[in-house]
Amino acid sequence: MAWTSYSLDQKAQQLVLNARQRDRDAMAATRNRKNSLNQSFKMRESVAYGLERFWGEHLRLQLKEPDKSQYWKETWDALVDVMQQSGITVPNDRVDVDNTRAVQAMAQKLWQINKEDQRIILAVLTQLCDCIVWWTQRYKGSAELNTDETEDEA
């Protein structure tokens, strides 16, 4: 089998640029200084908790912080695309946060992925998040960069 590049670095760069633009647009419209790019660090940290928790974070943020939710969801969608290219299907049902049964069904699908595929998916997600953190550090001004995130807890 030949080596294939799945463009993780390019996908990460685009995710960061999209989030950066949303942050600028939101700041201009509302003067809200909360920065969704700070989610990059949380994403990388949350990989250790598994696929269901990573996937579910966009639901937690959906109502109160939609820009941050969108950043998490776009990252999940990028992971799903990469894994599809590799031949591994990752569930990606569209779920309404208020539909408990749909949330449970999606979580169940993630937990039912065989262990070998789970490990591969988590390894790719880890690398994608590492790339996202790298691009975040490059594009975000040092005064904006908050790895502590105490101001950003929801």
PDB file of C-alpha atoms in Angstrom:
ATOM      1  CA  MET A   1       0.000   0.000   0.000  1.00  0.00           C
ATOM      2  CA  ALA A   2       1.397   3.388  -1.019  1.00  0.00           C
ATOM      3  CA  TRP A   3       1.702   6.222   1.455  1.00  0.00           C
ATOM      4  CA  THR A   4      -1.040   8.813   1.119  1.00  0.00           C
ATOM      5  CA  SER A   5      -1.025  12.342   2.434  1.00  0.00           C
ATOM      6  CA  TYR A   6      -4.344  13.298   3.961  1.00  0.00           C
ATOM      7  CA  SER A   7      -3.434  17.007   4.100  1.00  0.00           C
ATOM      8  CA  LEU A   8      -3.920  17.297   7.864  1.00  0.00           C
ATOM      9  CA  ASP A   9      -1.729  20.368   8.037  1.00  0.00           C
ATOM     10  CA  GLN A  10      -3.640  22.125   5.281  1.00  0.00           C
ATOM     11  CA  LYS A  11      -6.987  21.174   6.818  1.00  0.00           C
ATOM     12  CA  ALA A  12      -5.822  22.465  10.196  1.00  0.00           C
ATOM     13  CA  GLN A  13      -4.627  25.723   8.683  1.00  0.00           C
ATOM     14  CA  GLN A  14      -7.994  26.274   7.010  1.00  0.00           C
ATOM     15  CA  LEU A  15      -9.878  25.458  10.227  1.00  0.00           C
ATOM     16  CA  VAL A  16      -7.804  28.020  12.125  1.00  0.00           C
ATOM     17  CA  LEU A  17      -8.209  30.665   9.432  1.00  0.00           C
ATOM     18  CA  ASN A  18     -11.981  30.113   9.373  1.00  0.00           C
ATOM     19  CA  ALA A  19     -12.189  30.435  13.167  1.00  0.00           C
ATOM     20  CA  ARG A  20      -9.981  33.518  13.115  1.00  0.00           C
ATOM     21  CA  GLN A  21     -12.277  35.185  10.585  1.00  0.00           C
ATOM     22  CA  ARG A  22     -15.374  34.307  12.628  1.00  0.00           C
ATOM     23  CA  ASP A  23     -13.682  35.784  15.711  1.00  0.00           C
ATOM     24  CA  ARG A  24     -12.947  39.021  13.848  1.00  0.00           C
ATOM     25  CA  ASP A  25     -16.495  39.216  12.529  1.00  0.00           C
ATOM     26  CA  ALA A  26     -17.968  38.557  15.982  1.00  0.00           C
ATOM     27  CA  MET A  27     -15.690  41.091  17.645  1.00  0.00           C
ATOM     28  CA  ALA A  28     -16.632  43.736  15.102  1.00  0.00           C
ATOM     29  CA  ALA A  29     -20.339  43.033  15.537  1.00  0.00           C
ATOM     30  CA  THR A  30     -20.526  42.627  19.313  1.00  0.00           C
ATOM     31  CA  ARG A  31     -17.215  43.744  20.804  1.00  0.00           C
ATOM     32  CA  ASN A  32     -17.056  40.288  22.370  1.00  0.00           C
ATOM     33  CA  ARG A  33     -13.417  39.567  23.137  1.00  0.00           C
ATOM     34  CA  LYS A  34     -13.818  35.851  23.753  1.00  0.00           C
ATOM     35  CA  ASN A  35     -11.778  34.064  21.188  1.00  0.00           C
ATOM     36  CA  SER A  36     -12.800  30.727  19.694  1.00  0.00           C
ATOM     37  CA  LEU A  37      -9.180  30.081  18.732  1.00  0.00           C
ATOM     38  CA  ASN A  38      -8.550  29.344  22.405  1.00  0.00           C
ATOM     39  CA  GLN A  39     -10.558  26.185  21.761  1.00  0.00           C
ATOM     40  CA  SER A  40      -7.571  24.779  19.848  1.00  0.00           C
ATOM     41  CA  PHE A  41      -5.808  23.961  23.088  1.00  0.00           C
ATOM     42  CA  LYS A  42      -8.943  22.458  24.600  1.00  0.00           C
ATOM     43  CA  MET A  43      -9.406  20.318  21.510  1.00  0.00           C
ATOM     44  CA  ARG A  44      -5.923  18.869  21.845  1.00  0.00           C
ATOM     45  CA  GLU A  45      -6.408  18.180  25.539  1.00  0.00           C
ATOM     46  CA  SER A  46      -9.803  16.566  25.051  1.00  0.00           C
ATOM     47  CA  VAL A  47      -8.575  13.909  22.608  1.00  0.00           C
ATOM     48  CA  ALA A  48      -7.474  11.851  25.618  1.00  0.00           C
ATOM     49  CA  TYR A  49     -11.098  11.552  26.737  1.00  0.00           C
ATOM     50  CA  GLY A  50     -12.203   9.756  23.582  1.00  0.00           C
ATOM     51  CA  LEU A  51     -14.223  10.239  20.461  1.00  0.00           C
ATOM     52  CA  GLU A  52     -17.640  10.652  22.053  1.00  0.00           C
ATOM     53  CA  ARG A  53     -16.503  13.450  24.327  1.00  0.00           C
ATOM     54  CA  PHE A  54     -14.656  15.228  21.537  1.00  0.00           C
ATOM     55  CA  TRP A  55     -17.691  14.940  19.259  1.00  0.00           C
ATOM     56  CA  GLY A  56     -20.091  16.054  22.006  1.00  0.00           C
ATOM     57  CA  GLU A  57     -18.259  19.264  22.819  1.00  0.00           C
ATOM     58  CA  HIS A  58     -19.832  21.080  19.876  1.00  0.00           C
ATOM     59  CA  LEU A  59     -23.240  20.283  21.364  1.00  0.00           C
ATOM     60  CA  ARG A  60     -22.284  21.688  24.760  1.00  0.00           C
ATOM     61  CA  LEU A  61     -21.239  24.973  23.167  1.00  0.00           C
ATOM     62  CA  GLN A  62     -24.031  25.150  20.607  1.00  0.00           C
ATOM     63  CA  LEU A  63     -26.491  27.418  22.406  1.00  0.00           C
ATOM     64  CA  LYS A  64     -24.240  29.800  24.353  1.00  0.00           C
ATOM     65  CA  GLU A  65     -21.158  30.003  22.126  1.00  0.00           C
ATOM     66  CA  PRO A  66     -22.069  29.131  18.536  1.00  0.00           C
ATOM     67  CA  ASP A  67     -18.739  30.250  17.011  1.00  0.00           C
ATOM     68  CA  LYS A  68     -16.839  27.919  19.302  1.00  0.00           C
ATOM     69  CA  SER A  69     -19.335  25.158  18.612  1.00  0.00           C
ATOM     70  CA  GLN A  70     -18.845  25.631  14.896  1.00  0.00           C
ATOM     71  CA  TYR A  71     -15.048  25.367  15.302  1.00  0.00           C
ATOM     72  CA  TRP A  72     -15.407  22.018  17.102  1.00  0.00           C
ATOM     73  CA  LYS A  73     -17.931  20.742  14.551  1.00  0.00           C
ATOM     74  CA  GLU A  74     -15.784  21.777  11.588  1.00  0.00           C
ATOM     75  CA  THR A  75     -12.841  19.981  13.167  1.00  0.00           C
ATOM     76  CA  TRP A  76     -14.950  16.843  13.641  1.00  0.00           C
ATOM     77  CA  ASP A  77     -16.151  17.069  10.039  1.00  0.00           C
ATOM     78  CA  ALA A  78     -12.534  17.365   8.831  1.00  0.00           C
ATOM     79  CA  LEU A  79     -11.640  14.242  10.832  1.00  0.00           C
ATOM     80  CA  VAL A  80     -14.587  12.357   9.333  1.00  0.00           C
ATOM     81  CA  ASP A  81     -13.454  13.342   5.817  1.00  0.00           C
ATOM     82  CA  VAL A  82      -9.869  12.237   6.426  1.00  0.00           C
ATOM     83  CA  MET A  83     -10.945   8.937   7.891  1.00  0.00           C
ATOM     84  CA  GLN A  84     -13.331   8.346   4.987  1.00  0.00           C
ATOM     85  CA  GLN A  85     -10.391   8.791   2.602  1.00  0.00           C
ATOM     86  CA  SER A  86      -8.497   6.168   4.575  1.00  0.00           C
ATOM     87  CA  GLY A  87     -11.362   3.703   4.397  1.00  0.00           C
ATOM     88  CA  ILE A  88     -12.594   4.077   7.979  1.00  0.00           C
ATOM     89  CA  THR A  89     -16.132   5.334   8.454  1.00  0.00           C
ATOM     90  CA  VAL A  90     -16.709   7.622  11.419  1.00  0.00           C
ATOM     91  CA  PRO A  91     -20.336   8.295  12.363  1.00  0.00           C
ATOM     92  CA  ASN A  92     -21.368  11.898  11.833  1.00  0.00           C
ATOM     93  CA  ASP A  93     -25.105  12.149  12.358  1.00  0.00           C
ATOM     94  CA  ARG A  94     -26.599  15.614  12.444  1.00  0.00           C
ATOM     95  CA  VAL A  95     -27.873  15.911  16.007  1.00  0.00           C
ATOM     96  CA  ASP A  96     -29.950  18.529  17.775  1.00  0.00           C
ATOM     97  CA  VAL A  97     -28.638  19.159  21.277  1.00  0.00           C
ATOM     98  CA  ASP A  98     -32.201  18.975  22.647  1.00  0.00           C
ATOM     99  CA  ASN A  99     -32.844  15.520  21.161  1.00  0.00           C
ATOM    100  CA  THR A 100     -31.525  13.225  23.879  1.00  0.00           C
ATOM    101  CA  ARG A 101     -32.270  10.043  21.946  1.00  0.00           C
ATOM    102  CA  ALA A 102     -30.303  11.262  18.925  1.00  0.00           C
ATOM    103  CA  VAL A 103     -27.366  12.252  21.146  1.00  0.00           C
ATOM    104  CA  GLN A 104     -27.419   8.820  22.796  1.00  0.00           C
ATOM    105  CA  ALA A 105     -27.656   7.051  19.436  1.00  0.00           C
ATOM    106  CA  MET A 106     -24.665   8.959  18.068  1.00  0.00           C
ATOM    107  CA  ALA A 107     -22.624   8.271  21.205  1.00  0.00           C
ATOM    108  CA  GLN A 108     -23.512   4.599  20.935  1.00  0.00           C
ATOM    109  CA  LYS A 109     -22.309   4.509  17.322  1.00  0.00           C
ATOM    110  CA  LEU A 110     -18.974   6.007  18.386  1.00  0.00           C
ATOM    111  CA  TRP A 111     -18.571   3.529  21.232  1.00  0.00           C
ATOM    112  CA  GLN A 112     -19.295   0.625  18.867  1.00  0.00           C
ATOM    113  CA  ILE A 113     -16.356   1.399  16.573  1.00  0.00           C
ATOM    114  CA  ASN A 114     -13.920  -1.502  16.868  1.00  0.00           C
ATOM    115  CA  LYS A 115     -10.913  -0.865  19.103  1.00  0.00           C
ATOM    116  CA  GLU A 116      -8.325  -0.896  16.310  1.00  0.00           C
ATOM    117  CA  ASP A 117     -10.235   1.700  14.307  1.00  0.00           C
ATOM    118  CA  GLN A 118     -10.795   3.782  17.466  1.00  0.00           C
ATOM    119  CA  ARG A 119      -7.035   3.879  18.051  1.00  0.00           C
ATOM    120  CA  ILE A 120      -6.374   4.915  14.461  1.00  0.00           C
ATOM    121  CA  ILE A 121      -9.062   7.613  14.562  1.00  0.00           C
ATOM    122  CA  LEU A 122      -7.729   8.965  17.858  1.00  0.00           C
ATOM    123  CA  ALA A 123      -4.175   9.016  16.475  1.00  0.00           C
ATOM    124  CA  VAL A 124      -5.317  10.988  13.444  1.00  0.00           C
ATOM    125  CA  LEU A 125      -7.397  13.314  15.636  1.00  0.00           C
ATOM    126  CA  THR A 126      -4.368  13.887  17.856  1.00  0.00           C
ATOM    127  CA  GLN A 127      -2.255  14.828  14.857  1.00  0.00           C
ATOM    128  CA  LEU A 128      -4.982  17.073  13.443  1.00  0.00           C
ATOM    129  CA  CYS A 129      -5.298  18.864  16.788  1.00  0.00           C
ATOM    130  CA  ASP A 130      -1.500  19.223  17.043  1.00  0.00           C
ATOM    131  CA  CYS A 131      -1.565  20.893  13.632  1.00  0.00           C
ATOM    132  CA  ILE A 132      -4.434  23.137  14.726  1.00  0.00           C
ATOM    133  CA  VAL A 133      -2.507  24.226  17.814  1.00  0.00           C
ATOM    134  CA  TRP A 134       0.570  24.942  15.682  1.00  0.00           C
ATOM    135  CA  TRP A 135      -1.392  27.110  13.240  1.00  0.00           C
ATOM    136  CA  THR A 136      -3.198  28.840  16.088  1.00  0.00           C
ATOM    137  CA  GLN A 137       0.140  29.834  17.573  1.00  0.00           C
ATOM    138  CA  ARG A 138       1.269  31.217  14.216  1.00  0.00           C
ATOM    139  CA  TYR A 139      -1.826  33.237  13.415  1.00  0.00           C
ATOM    140  CA  LYS A 140      -2.843  34.494  16.801  1.00  0.00           C
ATOM    141  CA  GLY A 141      -1.163  37.522  18.310  1.00  0.00           C
ATOM    142  CA  SER A 142       0.799  36.739  21.454  1.00  0.00           C
ATOM    143  CA  ALA A 143      -1.387  39.116  23.461  1.00  0.00           C
ATOM    144  CA  GLU A 144      -4.449  37.099  22.398  1.00  0.00           C
ATOM    145  CA  LEU A 145      -2.981  33.678  23.088  1.00  0.00           C
ATOM    146  CA  ASN A 146      -4.406  32.262  26.284  1.00  0.00           C
ATOM    147  CA  THR A 147      -3.387  28.690  26.981  1.00  0.00           C
ATOM    148  CA  ASP A 148      -4.644  28.893  30.566  1.00  0.00           C
ATOM    149  CA  GLU A 149      -8.192  29.549  29.334  1.00  0.00           C
ATOM    150  CA  THR A 150      -9.535  30.498  32.758  1.00  0.00           C
ATOM    151  CA  GLU A 151     -11.507  33.313  31.114  1.00  0.00           C
ATOM    152  CA  ASP A 152     -12.848  30.928  28.535  1.00  0.00           C
ATOM    153  CA  GLU A 153     -14.484  28.288  30.706  1.00  0.00           C
ATOM    154  CA  ALA A 154     -18.137  27.736  29.967  1.00  0.00           C
TER     155      ALA A 154
END
